[in-house]
C-alpha positions as a LaTeX table, in Angstrom:
\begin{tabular}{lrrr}
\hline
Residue & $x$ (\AA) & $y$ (\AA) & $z$ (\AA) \\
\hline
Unk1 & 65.51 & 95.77 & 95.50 \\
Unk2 & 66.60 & 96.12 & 92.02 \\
Unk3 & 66.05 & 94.38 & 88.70 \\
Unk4 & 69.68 & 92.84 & 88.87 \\
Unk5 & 68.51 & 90.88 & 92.54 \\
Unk6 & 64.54 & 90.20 & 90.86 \\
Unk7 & 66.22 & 88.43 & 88.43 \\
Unk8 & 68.45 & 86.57 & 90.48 \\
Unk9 & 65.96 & 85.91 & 92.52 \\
Unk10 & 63.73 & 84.64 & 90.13 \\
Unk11 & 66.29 & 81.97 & 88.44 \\
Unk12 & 67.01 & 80.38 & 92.15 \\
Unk13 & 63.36 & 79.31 & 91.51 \\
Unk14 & 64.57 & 77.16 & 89.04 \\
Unk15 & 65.89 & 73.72 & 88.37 \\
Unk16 & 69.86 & 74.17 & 88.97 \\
Unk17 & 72.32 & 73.43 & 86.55 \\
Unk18 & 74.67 & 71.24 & 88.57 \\
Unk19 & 75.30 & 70.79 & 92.94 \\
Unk20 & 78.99 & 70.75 & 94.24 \\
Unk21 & 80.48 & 70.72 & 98.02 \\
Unk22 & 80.03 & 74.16 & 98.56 \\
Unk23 & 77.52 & 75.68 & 95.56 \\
Unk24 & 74.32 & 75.57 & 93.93 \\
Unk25 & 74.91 & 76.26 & 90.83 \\
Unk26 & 72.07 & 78.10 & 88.66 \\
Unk27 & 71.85 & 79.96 & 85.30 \\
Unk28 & 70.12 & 83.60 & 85.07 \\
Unk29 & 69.24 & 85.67 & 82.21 \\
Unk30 & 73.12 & 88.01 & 82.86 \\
Unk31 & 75.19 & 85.33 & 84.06 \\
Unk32 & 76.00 & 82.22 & 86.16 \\
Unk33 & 75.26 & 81.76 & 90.28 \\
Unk34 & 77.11 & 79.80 & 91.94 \\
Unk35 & 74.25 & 80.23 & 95.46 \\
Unk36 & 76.64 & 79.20 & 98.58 \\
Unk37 & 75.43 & 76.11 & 100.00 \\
Unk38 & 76.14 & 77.10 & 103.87 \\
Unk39 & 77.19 & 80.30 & 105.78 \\
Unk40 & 80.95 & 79.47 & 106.09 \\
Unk41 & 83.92 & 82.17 & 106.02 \\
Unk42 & 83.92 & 84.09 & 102.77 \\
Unk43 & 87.26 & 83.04 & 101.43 \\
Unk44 & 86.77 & 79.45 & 102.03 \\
Unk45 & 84.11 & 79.92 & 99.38 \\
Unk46 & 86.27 & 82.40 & 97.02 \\
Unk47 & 88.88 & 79.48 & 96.84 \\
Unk48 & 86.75 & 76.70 & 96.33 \\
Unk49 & 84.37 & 78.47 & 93.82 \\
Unk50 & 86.34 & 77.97 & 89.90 \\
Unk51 & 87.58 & 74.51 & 91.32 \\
Unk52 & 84.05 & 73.15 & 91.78 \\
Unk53 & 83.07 & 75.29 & 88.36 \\
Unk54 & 85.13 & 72.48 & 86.56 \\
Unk55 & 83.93 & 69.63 & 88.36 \\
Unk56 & 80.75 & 70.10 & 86.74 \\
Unk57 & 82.49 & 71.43 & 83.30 \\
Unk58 & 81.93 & 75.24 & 83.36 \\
Unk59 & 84.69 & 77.60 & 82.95 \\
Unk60 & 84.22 & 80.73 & 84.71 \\
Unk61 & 88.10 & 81.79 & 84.22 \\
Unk62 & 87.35 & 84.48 & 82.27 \\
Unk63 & 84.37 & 86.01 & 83.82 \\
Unk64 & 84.14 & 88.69 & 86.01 \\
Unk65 & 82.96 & 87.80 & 89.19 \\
Unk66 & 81.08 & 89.97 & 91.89 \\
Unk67 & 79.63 & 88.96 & 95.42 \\
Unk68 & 75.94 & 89.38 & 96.40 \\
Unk69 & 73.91 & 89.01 & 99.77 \\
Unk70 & 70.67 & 88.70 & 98.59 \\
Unk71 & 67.68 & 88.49 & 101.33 \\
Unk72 & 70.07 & 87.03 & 103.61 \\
Unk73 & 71.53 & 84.31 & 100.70 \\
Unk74 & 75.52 & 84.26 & 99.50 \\
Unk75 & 76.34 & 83.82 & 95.85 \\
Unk76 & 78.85 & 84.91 & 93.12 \\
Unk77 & 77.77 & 85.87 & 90.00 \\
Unk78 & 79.99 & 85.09 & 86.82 \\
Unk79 & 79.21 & 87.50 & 83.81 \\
Unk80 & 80.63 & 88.86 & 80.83 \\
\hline
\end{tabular}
């Protein structure tokens, strides 16, 4: 595994920053994760994901965003 998924890893061991429907939502040392909450179709999440970002008042819009599978959990992380 590489530093990039340690450190992911290793913030999802911390308190999160906010819960919506689908997300966990968690700050890391190079960006947000937004950890999926349950293993539903990919775009369902992809659609849902800067909606529930502003329901609990983070704006992602501007970040890039890349998908991870990390020991068998879904996320997107949101970086600069």
């Amino acid at each position: 595994m590489d530093s990039t998924c340690d450190l992911i890893i290793d913030s999802l061991k911390e308190e999160p920053i906010g819960e919506t429907d689908h997300f966990i939502w968690f700050i890391t040392d190079i960006g947000i994760v937004a950890l999926f909450k349950k293993d539903e179709i990919f775009e369902t999440y992809s659609s849902y994901v800067e909606i529930e970002a502003n329901k609990i008042a983070l704006d992602i819009s501007k970040e890039e965003k890349d998908y991870l599978k990390i020991k068998e959990r879904r996320l997107f992380l949101f970086y600069s």
